[in-house]
C-alpha positions as semicolon CSV with decimal commas, in nm:
position;residue;x (nm);y (nm);z (nm)
1;X;-2,227;-0,912;7,464
2;X;-2,412;-0,923;7,073
3;X;-2,443;-0,555;7,059
4;X;-2,087;-0,507;7,206
5;X;-2,023;-0,784;6,882
6;X;-2,234;-0,599;6,657
7;X;-2,049;-0,275;6,695
8;X;-1,742;-0,415;6,667
9;X;-1,741;-0,604;6,353
10;X;-1,878;-0,281;6,202
11;X;-1,623;-0,038;6,269
12;X;-1,419;-0,304;6,203
13;X;-1,551;-0,358;5,842
14;X;-1,581;0,034;5,817
15;X;-1,171;0,118;5,878
16;X;-1,107;-0,193;5,604
17;X;-1,359;-0,056;5,376
18;X;-1,167;0,300;5,420
19;X;-0,807;0,134;5,294
20;X;-1,006;-0,032;4,940
21;X;-1,181;0,243;4,946
22;X;-0,849;0,488;4,928
23;X;-0,653;0,209;4,772
24;X;-0,888;0,186;4,533
25;X;-0,897;0,589;4,515
26;X;-0,485;0,625;4,512
27;X;-0,491;0,340;4,222
28;X;-0,696;0,562;4,055
29;X;-0,558;0,884;3,990
30;X;-0,216;0,708;3,944
31;X;-0,396;0,603;3,636
32;X;-0,550;0,956;3,493
33;X;-0,201;1,099;3,648
34;X;-0,426;1,312;3,909
35;X;-0,442;1,441;4,212
36;X;-0,689;1,183;4,441
37;X;-0,888;1,444;4,502
38;X;-1,003;1,525;4,174
39;X;-1,090;1,153;4,185
40;X;-1,258;1,129;4,545
41;X;-1,468;1,423;4,447
42;X;-1,626;1,232;4,249
43;X;-1,919;1,089;4,526
44;X;-2,210;0,910;4,527
45;X;-2,408;0,719;4,214
46;X;-2,085;0,859;4,011
47;X;-1,853;0,722;4,271
48;X;-1,999;0,373;4,267
49;X;-2,107;0,357;3,904
50;X;-1,808;0,517;3,692
51;X;-1,503;0,516;3,962
52;X;-1,489;0,171;4,057
53;X;-1,613;-0,047;3,748
54;X;-1,339;0,082;3,565
55;X;-1,075;0,045;3,821
56;X;-1,279;-0,307;3,869
57;X;-1,234;-0,303;3,461
58;X;-0,831;-0,320;3,462
59;X;-0,833;-0,660;3,755
60;X;-0,726;-0,984;3,632
61;X;-1,052;-1,199;3,621
62;X;-1,240;-0,882;3,646
63;X;-1,606;-0,987;3,537
64;X;-1,587;-1,235;3,794
65;X;-1,452;-0,944;3,988
66;X;-1,783;-0,704;3,859
67;X;-2,007;-1,000;3,909
68;X;-1,919;-0,981;4,275
69;X;-1,910;-0,635;4,342
70;X;-2,272;-0,532;4,144
71;X;-2,389;-0,836;4,395
72;X;-2,329;-0,695;4,693
73;X;-2,487;-0,362;4,550
74;X;-2,801;-0,532;4,539
75;X;-2,674;-0,748;4,850
76;X;-2,624;-0,415;5,023
77;X;-2,934;-0,226;4,870
78;X;-3,189;-0,510;4,982
79;X;-3,046;-0,513;5,331
80;X;-3,074;-0,131;5,431
81;X;-3,440;-0,160;5,237
82;X;-3,522;-0,435;5,480
83;X;-3,303;-0,261;5,765
84;X;-3,518;0,072;5,671
85;X;-3,931;-0,034;5,628
86;X;-3,916;-0,313;5,906
87;X;-3,915;-0,032;6,163
88;X;-4,140;0,104;5,993
89;X;-4,359;-0,192;6,009
90;X;-4,306;-0,285;6,283
91;X;-4,433;0,014;6,420
92;X;-4,748;0,013;6,292
93;X;-4,857;-0,328;6,344
94;X;-4,761;-0,241;6,674
95;X;-4,974;0,076;6,693
96;X;-5,282;-0,132;6,446
97;X;-5,232;-0,524;6,590
98;X;-5,641;-0,499;6,579
99;X;-5,674;-0,419;6,237
100;X;-5,333;-0,527;6,036
101;X;-5,414;-0,868;6,279
102;X;-5,305;-1,130;6,057
103;X;-5,292;-0,932;5,765
104;X;-4,883;-0,824;5,819
105;X;-4,805;-0,998;5,432
106;X;-5,074;-0,738;5,275
107;X;-4,961;-0,455;5,482
108;X;-4,604;-0,523;5,374
109;X;-4,728;-0,587;5,019
110;X;-4,903;-0,262;4,994
111;X;-4,585;-0,066;5,151
112;X;-4,365;-0,207;4,941
113;X;-4,560;-0,137;4,652
114;X;-4,588;0,250;4,728
115;X;-4,180;0,212;4,784
116;X;-4,165;0,097;4,416
117;X;-4,438;0,366;4,207
118;X;-4,248;0,633;4,442
119;X;-3,859;0,490;4,291
120;X;-3,994;0,501;3,965
121;X;-3,912;0,847;3,932
122;X;-3,623;0,756;3,963
123;X;-3,610;0,605;3,611
124;X;-3,687;0,890;3,417
125;X;-3,531;1,105;3,220
126;X;-3,440;1,344;3,475
127;X;-3,389;1,061;3,743
128;X;-3,020;1,125;3,815
129;X;-3,201;1,415;3,960
130;X;-3,439;1,292;4,161
131;X;-3,136;1,107;4,308
132;X;-2,909;1,437;4,325
133;X;-3,244;1,572;4,491
134;X;-3,251;1,270;4,717
135;X;-2,958;1,260;4,837
136;X;-2,924;1,564;4,909
137;X;-3,197;1,687;5,066
138;X;-3,381;1,274;5,218
139;X;-3,051;1,199;5,417
140;X;-2,794;1,400;5,573
141;X;-2,900;1,715;5,817
142;X;-3,272;1,620;5,718
143;X;-3,214;1,264;5,935
144;X;-3,006;1,408;6,220
145;X;-3,215;1,648;6,302
146;X;-3,581;1,371;6,295
147;X;-3,276;1,210;6,515
148;X;-3,267;1,543;6,720
149;X;-3,617;1,586;6,801
150;X;-3,697;1,213;6,903
151;X;-3,370;1,242;7,131
152;X;-3,538;1,529;7,279
153;X;-3,854;1,380;7,301
154;X;-3,752;1,026;7,472
155;X;-3,526;1,271;7,688
156;X;-3,708;1,490;7,827
157;X;-4,111;1,512;7,697
158;X;-4,168;1,174;7,752
159;X;-3,914;1,154;8,058
160;X;-3,585;0,990;8,129
161;X;-3,799;0,833;8,455
162;X;-4,069;0,662;8,247
163;X;-3,791;0,598;8,011
164;X;-3,593;0,366;8,250
165;X;-3,907;0,210;8,367
166;X;-3,947;0,071;8,002
167;X;-3,673;-0,085;7,964
168;X;-3,664;-0,229;8,307
169;X;-3,976;-0,391;8,168
170;X;-3,802;-0,487;7,873
171;X;-3,464;-0,589;7,940
172;X;-3,544;-0,735;8,324
173;X;-3,291;-0,450;8,487
174;X;-3,240;-0,130;8,512
175;X;-3,013;0,111;8,309
176;X;-2,761;0,273;8,409
177;X;-2,699;0,564;8,509
178;X;-2,413;0,588;8,215
179;X;-2,703;0,550;8,022
180;X;-2,950;0,796;8,155
181;X;-2,632;1,048;8,138
182;X;-2,627;0,973;7,749
183;X;-2,960;0,994;7,645
184;X;-3,029;1,304;7,884
185;X;-2,709;1,525;7,798
186;X;-2,429;1,325;7,593
187;X;-2,678;1,236;7,246
188;X;-2,859;1,601;7,226
189;X;-2,527;1,746;7,278
190;X;-2,364;1,562;7,030
191;X;-2,628;1,593;6,789
């Protein structure tokens, strides 16, 4: 039930966000007297830090909305960081419990320090190029490739029966035929 609620809210939020994004892009195209495609050509950081602040500056109460907008960006960035790092932290803590027992905080501090030091390169004069490089090659196809390899490893190498047994141990009931079919055929085919 929670998964359905989360999925539905996520889907509706994305749908509503699409309306908001294209409304703003349409407004900006009208203000610049260009086509929407020319405004939408700005992607990534330029859309976020140039186009949207320009649109917000033309609104009534622009200071309030600018503060809310950038606070939202900060919270989204932090949330994405927490989500991504928590998976790594949990995996390492589960793999090496005897080494890291009672030292979770130190491990998290070390990991965050490594992430901080790695991100300092984006603050240099060539930082925009580093961000562009990460945007082009750090996401997209590379993530899909990793997910495809994980799907193949779980479905075919580890085995669907062993994976189903693990799911049964975690949830208390065995997964249905639909889920097994999705794990073995549908997910790898769609990736």
